[in-house]
N, CA, C, O and CB atoms as a CASP TS submission, in Angstrom:
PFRMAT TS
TARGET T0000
AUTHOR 0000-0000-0000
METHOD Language model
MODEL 1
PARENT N/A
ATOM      1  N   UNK     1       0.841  -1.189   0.000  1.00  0.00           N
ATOM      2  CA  UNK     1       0.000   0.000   0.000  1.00  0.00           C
ATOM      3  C   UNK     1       0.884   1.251   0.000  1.00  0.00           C
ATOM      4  O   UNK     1       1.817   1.375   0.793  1.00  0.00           O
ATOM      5  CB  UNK     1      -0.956  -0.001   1.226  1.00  0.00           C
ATOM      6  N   UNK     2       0.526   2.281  -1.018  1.00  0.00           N
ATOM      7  CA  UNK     2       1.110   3.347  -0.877  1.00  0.00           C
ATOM      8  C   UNK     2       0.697   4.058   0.045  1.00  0.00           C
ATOM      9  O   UNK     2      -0.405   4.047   0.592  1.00  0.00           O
ATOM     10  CB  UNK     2       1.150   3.915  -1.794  1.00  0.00           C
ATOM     11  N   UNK     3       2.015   5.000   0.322  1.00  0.00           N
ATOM     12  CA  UNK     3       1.232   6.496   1.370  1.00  0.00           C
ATOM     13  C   UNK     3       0.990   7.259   0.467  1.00  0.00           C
ATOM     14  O   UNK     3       1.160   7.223  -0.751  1.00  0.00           O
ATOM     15  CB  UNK     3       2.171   7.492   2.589  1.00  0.00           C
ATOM     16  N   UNK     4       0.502   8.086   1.280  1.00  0.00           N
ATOM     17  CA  UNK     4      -0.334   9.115   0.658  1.00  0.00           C
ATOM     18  C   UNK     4       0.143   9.945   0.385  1.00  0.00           C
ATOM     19  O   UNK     4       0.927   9.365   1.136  1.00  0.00           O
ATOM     20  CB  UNK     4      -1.204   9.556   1.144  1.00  0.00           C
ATOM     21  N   UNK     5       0.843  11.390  -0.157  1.00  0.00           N
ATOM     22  CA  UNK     5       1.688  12.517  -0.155  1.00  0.00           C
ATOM     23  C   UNK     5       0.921  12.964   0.053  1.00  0.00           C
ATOM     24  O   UNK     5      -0.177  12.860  -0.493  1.00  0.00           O
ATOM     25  CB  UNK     5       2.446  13.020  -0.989  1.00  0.00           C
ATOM     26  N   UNK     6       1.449  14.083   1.528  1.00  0.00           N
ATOM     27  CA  UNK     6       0.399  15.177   2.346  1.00  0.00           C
ATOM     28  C   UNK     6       0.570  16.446   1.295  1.00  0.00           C
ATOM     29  O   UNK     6       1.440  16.504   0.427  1.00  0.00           O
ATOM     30  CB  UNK     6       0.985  15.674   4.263  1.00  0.00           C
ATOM     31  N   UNK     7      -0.190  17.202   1.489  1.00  0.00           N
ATOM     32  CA  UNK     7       0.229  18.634   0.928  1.00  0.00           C
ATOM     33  C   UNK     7       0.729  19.644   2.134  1.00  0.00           C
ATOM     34  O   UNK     7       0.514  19.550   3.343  1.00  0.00           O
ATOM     35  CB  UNK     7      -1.140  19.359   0.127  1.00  0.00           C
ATOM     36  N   UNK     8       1.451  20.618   1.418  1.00  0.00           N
ATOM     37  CA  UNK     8       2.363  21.459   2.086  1.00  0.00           C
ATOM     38  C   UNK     8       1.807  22.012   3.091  1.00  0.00           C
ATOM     39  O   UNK     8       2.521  22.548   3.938  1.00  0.00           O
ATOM     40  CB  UNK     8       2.904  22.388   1.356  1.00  0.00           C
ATOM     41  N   UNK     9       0.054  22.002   3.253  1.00  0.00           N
ATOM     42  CA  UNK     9      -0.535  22.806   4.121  1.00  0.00           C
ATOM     43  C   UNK     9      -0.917  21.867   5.399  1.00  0.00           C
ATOM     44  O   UNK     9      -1.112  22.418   6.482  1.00  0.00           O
ATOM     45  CB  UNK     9      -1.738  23.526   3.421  1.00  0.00           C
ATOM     46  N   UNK    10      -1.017  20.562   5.288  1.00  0.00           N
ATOM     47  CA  UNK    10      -0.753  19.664   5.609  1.00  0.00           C
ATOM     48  C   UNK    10      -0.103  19.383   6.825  1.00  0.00           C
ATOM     49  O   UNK    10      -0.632  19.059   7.888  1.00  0.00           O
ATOM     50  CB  UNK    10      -0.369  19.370   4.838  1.00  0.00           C
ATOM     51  N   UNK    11       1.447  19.583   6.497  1.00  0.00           N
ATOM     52  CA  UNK    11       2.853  19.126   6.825  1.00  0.00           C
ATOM     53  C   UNK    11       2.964  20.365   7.549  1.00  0.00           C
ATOM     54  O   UNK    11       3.713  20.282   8.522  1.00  0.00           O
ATOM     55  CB  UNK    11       4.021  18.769   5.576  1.00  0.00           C
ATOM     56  N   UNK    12       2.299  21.778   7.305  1.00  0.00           N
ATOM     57  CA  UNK    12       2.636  22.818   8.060  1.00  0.00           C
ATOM     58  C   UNK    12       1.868  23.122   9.343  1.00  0.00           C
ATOM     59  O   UNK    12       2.181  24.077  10.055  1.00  0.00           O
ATOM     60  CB  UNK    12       2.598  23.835   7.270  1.00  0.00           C
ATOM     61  N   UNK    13       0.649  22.125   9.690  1.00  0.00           N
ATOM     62  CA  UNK    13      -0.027  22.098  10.380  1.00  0.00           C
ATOM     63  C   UNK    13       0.528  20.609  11.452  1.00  0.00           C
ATOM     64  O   UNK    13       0.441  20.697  12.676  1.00  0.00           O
ATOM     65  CB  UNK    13      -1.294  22.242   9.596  1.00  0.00           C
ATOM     66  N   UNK    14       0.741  20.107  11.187  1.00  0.00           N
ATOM     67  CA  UNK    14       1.699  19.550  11.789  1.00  0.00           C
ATOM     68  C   UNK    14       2.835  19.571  12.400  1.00  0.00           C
ATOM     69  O   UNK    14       3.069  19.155  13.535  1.00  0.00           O
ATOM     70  CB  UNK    14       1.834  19.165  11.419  1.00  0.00           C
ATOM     71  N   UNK    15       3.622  20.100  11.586  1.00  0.00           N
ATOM     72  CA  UNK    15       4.707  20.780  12.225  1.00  0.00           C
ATOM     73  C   UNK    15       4.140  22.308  13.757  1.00  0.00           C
ATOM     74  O   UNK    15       4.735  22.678  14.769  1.00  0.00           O
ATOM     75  CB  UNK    15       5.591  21.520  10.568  1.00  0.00           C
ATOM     76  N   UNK    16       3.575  22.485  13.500  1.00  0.00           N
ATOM     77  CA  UNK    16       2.501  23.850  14.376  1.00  0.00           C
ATOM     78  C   UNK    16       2.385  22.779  15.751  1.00  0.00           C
ATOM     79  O   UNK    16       2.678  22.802  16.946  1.00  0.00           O
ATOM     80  CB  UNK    16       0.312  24.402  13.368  1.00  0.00           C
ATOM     81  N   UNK    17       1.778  21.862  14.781  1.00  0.00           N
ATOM     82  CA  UNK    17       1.253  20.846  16.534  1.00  0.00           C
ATOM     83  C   UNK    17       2.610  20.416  17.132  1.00  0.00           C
ATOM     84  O   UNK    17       2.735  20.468  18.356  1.00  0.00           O
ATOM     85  CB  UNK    17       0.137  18.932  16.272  1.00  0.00           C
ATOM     86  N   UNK    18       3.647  19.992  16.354  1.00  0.00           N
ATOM     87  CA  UNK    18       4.739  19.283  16.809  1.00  0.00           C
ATOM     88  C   UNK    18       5.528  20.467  17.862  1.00  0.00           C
ATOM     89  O   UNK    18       6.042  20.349  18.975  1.00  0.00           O
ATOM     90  CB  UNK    18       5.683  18.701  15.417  1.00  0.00           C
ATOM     91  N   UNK    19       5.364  21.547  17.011  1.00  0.00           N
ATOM     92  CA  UNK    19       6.133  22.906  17.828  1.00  0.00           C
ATOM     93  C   UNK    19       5.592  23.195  19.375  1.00  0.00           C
ATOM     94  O   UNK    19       6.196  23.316  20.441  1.00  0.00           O
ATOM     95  CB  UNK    19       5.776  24.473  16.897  1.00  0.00           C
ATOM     96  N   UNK    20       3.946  23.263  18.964  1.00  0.00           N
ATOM     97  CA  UNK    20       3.121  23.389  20.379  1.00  0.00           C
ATOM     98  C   UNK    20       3.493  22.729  21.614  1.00  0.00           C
ATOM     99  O   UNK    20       3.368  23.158  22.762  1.00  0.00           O
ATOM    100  CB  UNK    20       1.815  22.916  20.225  1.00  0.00           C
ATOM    101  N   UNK    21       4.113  21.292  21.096  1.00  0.00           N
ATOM    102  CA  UNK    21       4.437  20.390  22.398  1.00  0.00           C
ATOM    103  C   UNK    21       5.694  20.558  22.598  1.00  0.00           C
ATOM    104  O   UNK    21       6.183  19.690  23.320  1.00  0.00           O
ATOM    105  CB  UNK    21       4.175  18.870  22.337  1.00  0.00           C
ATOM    106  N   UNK    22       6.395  21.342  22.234  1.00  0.00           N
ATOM    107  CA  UNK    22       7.662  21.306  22.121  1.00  0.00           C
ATOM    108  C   UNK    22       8.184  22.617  22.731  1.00  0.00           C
ATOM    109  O   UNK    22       8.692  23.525  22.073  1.00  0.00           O
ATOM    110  CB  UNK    22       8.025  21.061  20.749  1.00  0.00           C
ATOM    111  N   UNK    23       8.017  22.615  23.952  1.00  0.00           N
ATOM    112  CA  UNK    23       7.989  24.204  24.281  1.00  0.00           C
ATOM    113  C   UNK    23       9.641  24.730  24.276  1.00  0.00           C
ATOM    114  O   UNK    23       9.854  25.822  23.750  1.00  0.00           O
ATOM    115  CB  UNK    23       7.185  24.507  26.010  1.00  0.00           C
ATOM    116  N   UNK    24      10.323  24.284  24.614  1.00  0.00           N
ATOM    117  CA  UNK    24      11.894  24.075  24.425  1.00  0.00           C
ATOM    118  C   UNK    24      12.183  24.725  22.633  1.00  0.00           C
ATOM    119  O   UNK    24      13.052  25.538  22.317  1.00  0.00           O
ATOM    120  CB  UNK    24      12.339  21.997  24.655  1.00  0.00           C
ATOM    121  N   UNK    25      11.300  24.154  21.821  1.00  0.00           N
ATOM    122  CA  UNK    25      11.794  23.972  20.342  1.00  0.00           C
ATOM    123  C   UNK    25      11.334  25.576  20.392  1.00  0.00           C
ATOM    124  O   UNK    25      12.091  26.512  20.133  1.00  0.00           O
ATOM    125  CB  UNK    25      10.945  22.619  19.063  1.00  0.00           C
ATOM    126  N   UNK    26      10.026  25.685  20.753  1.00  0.00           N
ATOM    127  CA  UNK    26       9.068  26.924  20.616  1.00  0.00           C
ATOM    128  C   UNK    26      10.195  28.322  20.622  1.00  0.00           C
ATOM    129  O   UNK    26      10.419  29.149  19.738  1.00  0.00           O
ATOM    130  CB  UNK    26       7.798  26.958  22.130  1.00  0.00           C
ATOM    131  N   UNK    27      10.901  28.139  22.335  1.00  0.00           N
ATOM    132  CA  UNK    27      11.537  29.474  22.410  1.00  0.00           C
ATOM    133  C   UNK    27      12.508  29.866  21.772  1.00  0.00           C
ATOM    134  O   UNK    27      12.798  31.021  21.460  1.00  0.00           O
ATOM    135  CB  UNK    27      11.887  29.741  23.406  1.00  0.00           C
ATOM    136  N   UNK    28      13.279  28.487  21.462  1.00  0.00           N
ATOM    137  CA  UNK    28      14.603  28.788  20.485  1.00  0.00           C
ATOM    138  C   UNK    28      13.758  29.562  19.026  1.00  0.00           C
ATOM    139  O   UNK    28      13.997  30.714  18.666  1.00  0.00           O
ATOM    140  CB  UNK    28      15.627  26.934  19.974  1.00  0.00           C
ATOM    141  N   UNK    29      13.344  29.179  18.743  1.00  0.00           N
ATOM    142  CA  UNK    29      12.416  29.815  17.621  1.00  0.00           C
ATOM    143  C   UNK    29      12.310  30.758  17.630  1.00  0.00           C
ATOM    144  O   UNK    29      12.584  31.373  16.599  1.00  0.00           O
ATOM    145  CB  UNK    29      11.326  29.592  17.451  1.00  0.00           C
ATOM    146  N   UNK    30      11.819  31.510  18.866  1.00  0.00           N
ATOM    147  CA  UNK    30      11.313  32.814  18.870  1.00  0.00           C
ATOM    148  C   UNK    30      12.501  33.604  19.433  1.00  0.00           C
ATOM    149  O   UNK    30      12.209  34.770  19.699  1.00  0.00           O
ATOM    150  CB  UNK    30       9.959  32.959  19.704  1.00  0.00           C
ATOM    151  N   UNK    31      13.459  33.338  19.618  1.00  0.00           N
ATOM    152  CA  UNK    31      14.764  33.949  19.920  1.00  0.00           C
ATOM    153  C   UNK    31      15.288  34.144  18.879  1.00  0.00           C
ATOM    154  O   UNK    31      15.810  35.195  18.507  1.00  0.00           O
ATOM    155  CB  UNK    31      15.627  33.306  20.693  1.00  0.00           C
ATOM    156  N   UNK    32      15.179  32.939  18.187  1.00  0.00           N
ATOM    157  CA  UNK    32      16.019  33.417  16.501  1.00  0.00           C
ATOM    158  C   UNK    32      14.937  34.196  15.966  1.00  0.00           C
ATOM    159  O   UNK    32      15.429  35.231  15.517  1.00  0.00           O
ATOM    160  CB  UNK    32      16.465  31.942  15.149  1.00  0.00           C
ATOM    161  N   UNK    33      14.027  34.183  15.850  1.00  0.00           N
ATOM    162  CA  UNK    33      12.648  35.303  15.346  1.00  0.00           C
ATOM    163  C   UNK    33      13.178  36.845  15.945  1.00  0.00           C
ATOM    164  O   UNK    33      12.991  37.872  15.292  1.00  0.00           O
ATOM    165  CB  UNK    33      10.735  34.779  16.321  1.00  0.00           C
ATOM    166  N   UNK    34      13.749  36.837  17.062  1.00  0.00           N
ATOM    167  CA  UNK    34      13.463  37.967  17.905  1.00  0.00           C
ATOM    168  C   UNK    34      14.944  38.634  17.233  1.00  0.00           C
ATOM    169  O   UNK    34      15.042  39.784  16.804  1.00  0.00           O
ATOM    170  CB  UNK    34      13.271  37.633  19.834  1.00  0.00           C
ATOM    171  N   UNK    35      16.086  37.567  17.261  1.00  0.00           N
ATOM    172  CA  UNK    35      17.236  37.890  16.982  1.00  0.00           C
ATOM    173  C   UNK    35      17.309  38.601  15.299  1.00  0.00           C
ATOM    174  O   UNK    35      17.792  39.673  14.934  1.00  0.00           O
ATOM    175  CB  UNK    35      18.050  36.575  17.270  1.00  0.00           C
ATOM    176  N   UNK    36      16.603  37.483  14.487  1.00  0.00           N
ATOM    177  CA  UNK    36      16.672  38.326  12.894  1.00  0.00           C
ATOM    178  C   UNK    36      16.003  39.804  13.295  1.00  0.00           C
ATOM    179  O   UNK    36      16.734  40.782  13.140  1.00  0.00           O
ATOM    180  CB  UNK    36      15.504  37.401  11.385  1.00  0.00           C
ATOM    181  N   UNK    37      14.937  39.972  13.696  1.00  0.00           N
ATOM    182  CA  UNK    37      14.268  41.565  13.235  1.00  0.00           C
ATOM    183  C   UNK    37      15.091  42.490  14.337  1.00  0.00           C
ATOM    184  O   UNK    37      14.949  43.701  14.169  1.00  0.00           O
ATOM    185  CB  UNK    37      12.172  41.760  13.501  1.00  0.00           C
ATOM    186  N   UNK    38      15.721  42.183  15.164  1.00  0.00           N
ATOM    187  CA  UNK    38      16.290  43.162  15.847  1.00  0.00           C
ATOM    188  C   UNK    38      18.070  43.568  15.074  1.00  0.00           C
ATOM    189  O   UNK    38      18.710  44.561  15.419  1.00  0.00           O
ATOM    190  CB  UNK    38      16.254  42.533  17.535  1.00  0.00           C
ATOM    191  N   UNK    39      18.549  42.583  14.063  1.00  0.00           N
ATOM    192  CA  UNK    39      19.186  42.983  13.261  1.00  0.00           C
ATOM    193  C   UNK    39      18.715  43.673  11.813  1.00  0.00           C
ATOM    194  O   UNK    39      19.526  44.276  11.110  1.00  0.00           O
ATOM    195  CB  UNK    39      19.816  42.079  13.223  1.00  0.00           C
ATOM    196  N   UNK    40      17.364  43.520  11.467  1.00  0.00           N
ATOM    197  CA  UNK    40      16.761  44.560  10.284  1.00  0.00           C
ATOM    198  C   UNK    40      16.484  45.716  10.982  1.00  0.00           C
ATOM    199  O   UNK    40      16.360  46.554  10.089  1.00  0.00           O
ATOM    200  CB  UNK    40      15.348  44.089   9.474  1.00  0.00           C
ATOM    201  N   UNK    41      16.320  46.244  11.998  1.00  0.00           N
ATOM    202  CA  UNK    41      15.991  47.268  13.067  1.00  0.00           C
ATOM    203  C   UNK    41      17.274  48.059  12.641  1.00  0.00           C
ATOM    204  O   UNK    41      17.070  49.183  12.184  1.00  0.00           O
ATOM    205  CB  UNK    41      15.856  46.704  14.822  1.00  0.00           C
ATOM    206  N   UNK    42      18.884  47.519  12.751  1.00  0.00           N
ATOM    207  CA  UNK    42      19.869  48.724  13.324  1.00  0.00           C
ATOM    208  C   UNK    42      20.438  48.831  11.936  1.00  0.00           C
ATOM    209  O   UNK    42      21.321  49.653  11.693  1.00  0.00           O
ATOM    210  CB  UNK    42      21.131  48.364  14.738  1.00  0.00           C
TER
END
């Protein structure tokens, strides 16, 4: 039996849930989030 190929919107909603539980993964994220725009800032 084949799988199925998800679509991109899919895989991005997933990844969302995977992040949610992942609170560790979450902040590094938002540090590098925080880190890029505070270098387009100066």
């Amino acid at each position: 039996m084949k799988k199925r190929k998800r679509t991109f919107e899919e895989l991005i909603k997933e990844n969302k849930r995977e992040l949610l539980m992942d609170v560790k993964q979450m902040e590094r994220l938002e540090e590098r989030l925080e880190k890029k725009h505070m270098q387009k800032a100066e």
